[in-house]
XYZ file of C-alpha atoms in Angstrom:
354
model
C 146.255 -88.053 152.419
C 146.191 -87.954 148.600
C 149.475 -87.330 146.556
C 149.281 -87.121 142.841
C 152.618 -86.453 140.777
C 152.081 -84.571 137.641
C 154.353 -83.599 134.913
C 154.213 -82.308 131.302
C 156.995 -82.667 128.525
C 157.100 -80.963 125.251
C 159.371 -81.499 122.472
C 159.522 -80.047 118.749
C 158.133 -76.753 119.416
C 161.162 -74.655 120.451
C 161.576 -72.496 123.274
C 158.982 -69.853 122.651
C 155.855 -72.144 122.550
C 152.974 -72.591 124.790
C 154.360 -74.476 126.603
C 158.094 -74.333 125.659
C 160.093 -77.569 124.914
C 161.222 -79.310 128.024
C 159.945 -81.021 131.175
C 157.965 -79.185 134.143
C 156.511 -80.798 137.082
C 153.706 -79.544 139.125
C 154.206 -78.614 142.736
C 151.348 -78.846 145.514
C 151.631 -82.596 145.857
C 149.968 -83.450 149.172
C 146.114 -82.956 149.974
C 143.868 -83.897 152.845
C 140.522 -85.322 151.848
C 137.864 -85.560 154.644
C 135.178 -88.281 155.140
C 132.690 -88.483 157.712
C 129.333 -90.442 158.106
C 126.678 -91.569 160.648
C 123.892 -94.168 160.240
C 121.036 -94.987 162.613
C 118.423 -97.875 162.439
C 115.127 -96.544 163.170
C 113.599 -100.069 163.360
C 113.974 -103.455 161.757
C 113.322 -102.202 158.287
C 114.202 -98.636 158.152
C 117.509 -96.594 158.669
C 118.711 -93.003 158.265
C 122.186 -91.728 157.681
C 124.265 -88.792 156.937
C 127.458 -88.370 155.097
C 130.222 -85.595 154.348
C 132.858 -86.525 151.971
C 135.151 -84.698 149.591
C 136.791 -85.350 146.235
C 140.130 -84.489 145.119
C 138.746 -82.492 142.162
C 141.755 -81.532 140.025
C 144.628 -79.541 140.926
C 148.147 -78.419 139.142
C 150.640 -75.889 140.130
C 153.279 -75.334 137.420
C 156.105 -72.935 138.542
C 156.773 -69.374 137.088
C 160.174 -70.447 135.767
C 162.185 -67.674 133.725
C 161.883 -68.021 129.885
C 161.811 -66.131 126.540
C 158.091 -65.238 125.370
C 156.781 -63.737 122.317
C 154.681 -60.441 122.708
C 151.120 -61.308 121.362
C 150.840 -57.733 119.511
C 154.325 -57.337 118.021
C 155.763 -60.817 117.985
C 158.974 -59.585 119.538
C 160.523 -62.053 121.915
C 161.637 -60.883 125.434
C 161.817 -62.353 129.076
C 158.942 -63.804 130.573
C 158.030 -66.734 132.958
C 155.777 -69.790 133.320
C 154.440 -72.628 130.829
C 152.076 -69.907 129.027
C 154.261 -66.816 129.684
C 151.772 -65.677 132.259
C 153.872 -66.595 135.519
C 152.737 -69.744 137.580
C 150.098 -71.707 135.917
C 147.665 -74.202 137.261
C 143.946 -74.814 138.609
C 142.516 -75.795 141.896
C 139.077 -77.634 142.038
C 137.564 -78.713 145.304
C 134.455 -80.521 145.908
C 132.505 -81.211 149.017
C 129.369 -83.244 149.226
C 126.631 -83.367 152.037
C 124.377 -86.423 151.552
C 121.536 -87.289 154.010
C 120.109 -90.778 153.197
C 117.096 -93.285 153.768
C 117.169 -96.862 153.525
C 114.271 -99.379 153.551
C 114.410 -103.231 153.709
C 111.689 -104.225 151.335
C 111.971 -107.960 151.978
C 114.425 -110.413 153.850
C 116.534 -110.160 150.697
C 115.947 -106.609 149.090
C 116.823 -103.295 150.272
C 116.521 -99.897 148.677
C 117.967 -96.378 149.586
C 117.531 -92.795 148.325
C 119.997 -89.871 149.120
C 119.708 -86.193 148.064
C 123.305 -84.758 147.477
C 124.159 -81.259 148.140
C 127.451 -79.979 146.788
C 129.980 -77.152 147.004
C 132.720 -76.394 144.524
C 135.723 -73.986 145.077
C 137.669 -73.141 141.837
C 140.687 -71.103 141.074
C 142.810 -70.694 137.918
C 146.229 -68.737 137.377
C 148.801 -68.288 134.635
C 146.614 -68.780 131.621
C 145.823 -65.265 130.736
C 147.867 -65.714 127.497
C 144.836 -67.580 126.018
C 142.687 -64.157 126.348
C 142.549 -63.970 122.457
C 140.729 -67.390 122.395
C 138.252 -66.470 125.214
C 134.672 -64.810 124.991
C 135.475 -62.972 128.242
C 139.046 -62.420 128.692
C 138.649 -60.628 131.890
C 137.080 -63.770 133.631
C 139.621 -66.305 132.266
C 142.588 -66.376 134.879
C 144.089 -64.914 138.089
C 140.658 -64.220 139.625
C 140.119 -64.824 143.448
C 138.715 -68.126 144.380
C 134.914 -68.597 143.127
C 132.193 -70.854 144.661
C 129.433 -72.857 143.163
C 126.565 -74.708 144.947
C 124.377 -77.420 143.570
C 122.440 -80.524 144.284
C 121.523 -84.122 142.809
C 120.553 -87.369 144.086
C 121.580 -90.977 144.507
C 119.431 -94.191 144.286
C 120.488 -97.820 145.065
C 119.199 -101.123 145.760
C 120.824 -104.403 147.170
C 119.557 -107.826 146.548
C 120.627 -111.190 148.157
C 120.630 -113.513 145.113
C 121.487 -116.630 147.130
C 122.909 -116.941 150.790
C 126.457 -116.289 149.431
C 125.966 -113.943 146.440
C 124.546 -110.338 146.699
C 124.108 -107.858 143.991
C 124.045 -104.048 144.136
C 123.442 -101.124 141.979
C 123.424 -97.417 142.249
C 122.841 -94.344 140.103
C 124.270 -90.797 141.033
C 122.315 -88.191 138.861
C 124.090 -85.227 137.367
C 124.663 -82.582 139.854
C 123.402 -79.333 138.650
C 125.788 -76.579 139.978
C 125.930 -72.791 139.916
C 128.031 -71.228 137.495
C 131.540 -70.039 138.084
C 130.911 -66.408 137.166
C 134.448 -65.306 137.836
C 135.751 -67.887 135.167
C 132.871 -67.374 132.662
C 135.453 -66.831 129.978
C 137.108 -70.239 130.657
C 134.466 -72.932 131.128
C 131.910 -73.679 128.413
C 128.271 -72.213 128.789
C 129.553 -69.100 130.667
C 131.217 -70.751 133.528
C 129.169 -74.011 133.815
C 130.865 -76.761 135.490
C 128.204 -79.424 136.588
C 129.201 -83.017 137.998
C 128.642 -86.042 135.648
C 126.223 -88.737 136.418
C 127.426 -92.301 137.134
C 126.026 -95.735 137.366
C 127.699 -98.649 139.335
C 126.579 -102.171 139.598
C 128.462 -104.946 141.280
C 128.398 -108.561 143.189
C 129.772 -109.735 146.440
C 130.453 -113.380 146.878
C 131.171 -114.932 150.280
C 133.418 -117.781 149.092
C 134.018 -119.048 152.565
C 133.562 -118.144 156.275
C 136.571 -116.002 155.787
C 136.799 -114.796 152.322
C 134.600 -112.510 150.537
C 135.112 -111.600 146.752
C 133.831 -108.328 144.964
C 133.604 -107.096 141.664
C 131.909 -104.051 140.063
C 131.439 -102.052 136.879
C 130.981 -98.111 136.865
C 130.097 -95.675 133.887
C 130.810 -92.111 134.114
C 129.385 -89.911 131.625
C 131.793 -86.900 131.363
C 130.495 -86.172 127.970
C 127.208 -84.675 129.477
C 129.059 -81.878 130.767
C 130.245 -79.460 128.133
C 133.038 -78.003 130.068
C 134.502 -81.365 130.521
C 133.551 -83.281 127.590
C 133.708 -80.666 124.554
C 136.840 -81.077 122.757
C 139.164 -78.119 122.752
C 139.208 -77.458 119.020
C 136.129 -75.451 118.359
C 134.811 -72.488 116.386
C 133.492 -70.946 119.475
C 135.651 -69.223 122.051
C 136.514 -70.301 125.633
C 133.307 -69.655 127.817
C 130.937 -69.673 124.980
C 127.814 -71.498 124.942
C 128.666 -74.999 123.829
C 132.299 -73.788 123.782
C 135.670 -75.657 124.144
C 136.161 -78.081 127.122
C 138.824 -80.667 128.408
C 137.805 -83.189 125.820
C 137.225 -86.021 128.399
C 135.339 -89.098 126.927
C 133.047 -91.097 128.789
C 134.789 -93.822 131.075
C 133.979 -97.444 132.018
C 135.603 -98.617 135.184
C 136.094 -102.326 136.279
C 137.131 -103.125 139.966
C 137.862 -106.180 141.822
C 138.573 -106.948 145.436
C 138.887 -109.405 148.182
C 138.382 -109.506 151.863
C 139.833 -111.921 154.213
C 138.494 -112.099 157.892
C 141.216 -113.525 159.905
C 139.098 -113.647 163.159
C 136.666 -111.436 164.885
C 139.357 -108.671 165.334
C 141.251 -108.547 162.154
C 140.321 -108.194 158.409
C 142.818 -107.681 155.476
C 141.813 -106.202 151.970
C 143.079 -105.851 148.595
C 141.885 -104.583 145.203
C 142.498 -103.519 141.697
C 140.722 -101.072 139.431
C 141.106 -100.319 135.578
C 139.583 -97.521 133.734
C 139.438 -96.177 130.034
C 141.768 -93.272 129.351
C 139.493 -90.086 129.376
C 142.221 -87.746 127.881
C 142.543 -88.266 124.135
C 145.835 -87.396 122.213
C 144.053 -84.482 120.757
C 143.343 -82.824 123.945
C 146.581 -82.801 125.725
C 147.192 -78.937 125.434
C 144.137 -77.863 127.767
C 144.697 -81.017 129.969
C 148.149 -79.893 131.211
C 145.884 -78.075 133.728
C 144.140 -81.290 134.611
C 146.144 -84.415 133.575
C 143.703 -87.031 134.964
C 145.518 -89.858 132.749
C 145.940 -92.544 135.395
C 144.365 -95.969 134.347
C 145.425 -98.523 137.060
C 144.767 -98.403 140.813
C 146.143 -100.825 143.288
C 144.862 -101.048 146.889
C 145.385 -102.602 150.205
C 143.995 -102.280 153.544
C 143.218 -103.773 156.981
C 140.829 -103.170 159.904
C 141.281 -104.120 163.604
C 138.850 -104.066 166.377
C 140.446 -101.866 168.973
C 137.988 -102.238 171.916
C 134.266 -102.735 172.242
C 132.451 -101.451 169.267
C 135.404 -99.449 168.018
C 137.255 -100.443 164.875
C 140.329 -98.969 163.339
C 140.944 -98.794 159.430
C 143.986 -98.340 157.496
C 144.353 -98.228 153.738
C 146.706 -97.424 150.981
C 146.409 -96.859 147.070
C 149.234 -96.772 144.278
C 148.231 -95.640 140.792
C 151.406 -96.514 138.646
C 152.458 -93.878 135.965
C 150.245 -93.508 132.885
C 150.686 -90.937 130.228
C 149.183 -89.415 127.115
C 151.068 -87.958 124.064
C 149.764 -85.907 121.128
C 150.217 -82.785 119.080
C 149.781 -79.195 120.325
C 146.567 -78.006 118.430
C 148.157 -74.528 118.270
C 151.301 -75.751 117.176
C 151.158 -79.192 115.471
C 154.823 -79.677 115.203
C 155.200 -79.812 118.887
C 154.494 -82.999 120.870
C 153.064 -82.887 124.376
C 153.175 -85.617 126.876
C 151.203 -85.613 130.059
C 152.274 -87.889 132.958
C 150.684 -88.811 136.371
C 151.104 -91.268 139.065
C 149.454 -91.151 142.670
C 149.890 -92.353 146.127
C 147.002 -92.335 148.790
C 146.878 -93.367 152.508
C 143.545 -93.303 154.316
C 142.981 -93.828 157.950
C 139.527 -94.105 159.773
C 137.619 -95.184 162.817
C 134.191 -96.876 163.143
C 132.178 -96.472 166.278
C 129.165 -98.518 166.981
C 126.427 -97.179 169.328
């Protein structure tokens, strides 16, 4: 169960702006994200597996509150609703991945693996039709029915036992090339393009004692490779155009640290901390009202308990304390926009050996 708490606060722009001055919180704060996996050892050196897992994607749902709105044609002010004078505003992106895999033990100390990744994305946007003048396809900008995109990529990985107590692992996830969101070709750059960015992860695991194992890893995510994510909002091109405006997310470095304490054969406790760069820059606050992914710190804890036989239960929690980004509205530089987010997550799972 994943619960992001999102809010936007604007000041200095008056009551008629996009957005108006004041604080507005996003609704829709609880999401279920599934995970499933199975692996099978073919022999002493070869294994196969299959995993299905979801990403939270991005979601916002700002209410259709009453307000005064300017008419785009005449400039006259009249009654309207919502952050952008087009009713309830927000987006909903869901990502689901299917990953069959194969692993081979090369030597007693080295193993390698490969997995094709097949993905499906679902996207919907509403309440942003007031940006039609900035779009290359105003009829494919907002308030369409949900659109779906399918695509594929791959993952490569290797693991090496450097010593009896120290292991090194590395994995690379390719860019996942997706179909275009044709219903939103007036929103995303490259006529609806929304590929999933590549990432590289490398880490170490150190068995400090018979009970304690320490972990550390580094990850790099290349958001800038995807124009609809990495391109800045300020552009001479309209929304949806080739190499058009995006969310302006920069590439991110992530550092993670964790520890596992095996109390006995039945119980294990875990704790961890992750820190990442800020992907959202102050110049990009307007568009990122729709996707305020500004959190930078994640604190985690969990436990595992052997229930009976080869069945183990797992429980974990995550807290991301509030982070924020403030900057000038590019459509009204006198207005300051502040994006805020904090998160909670609870995970539960079960492992069955057979």
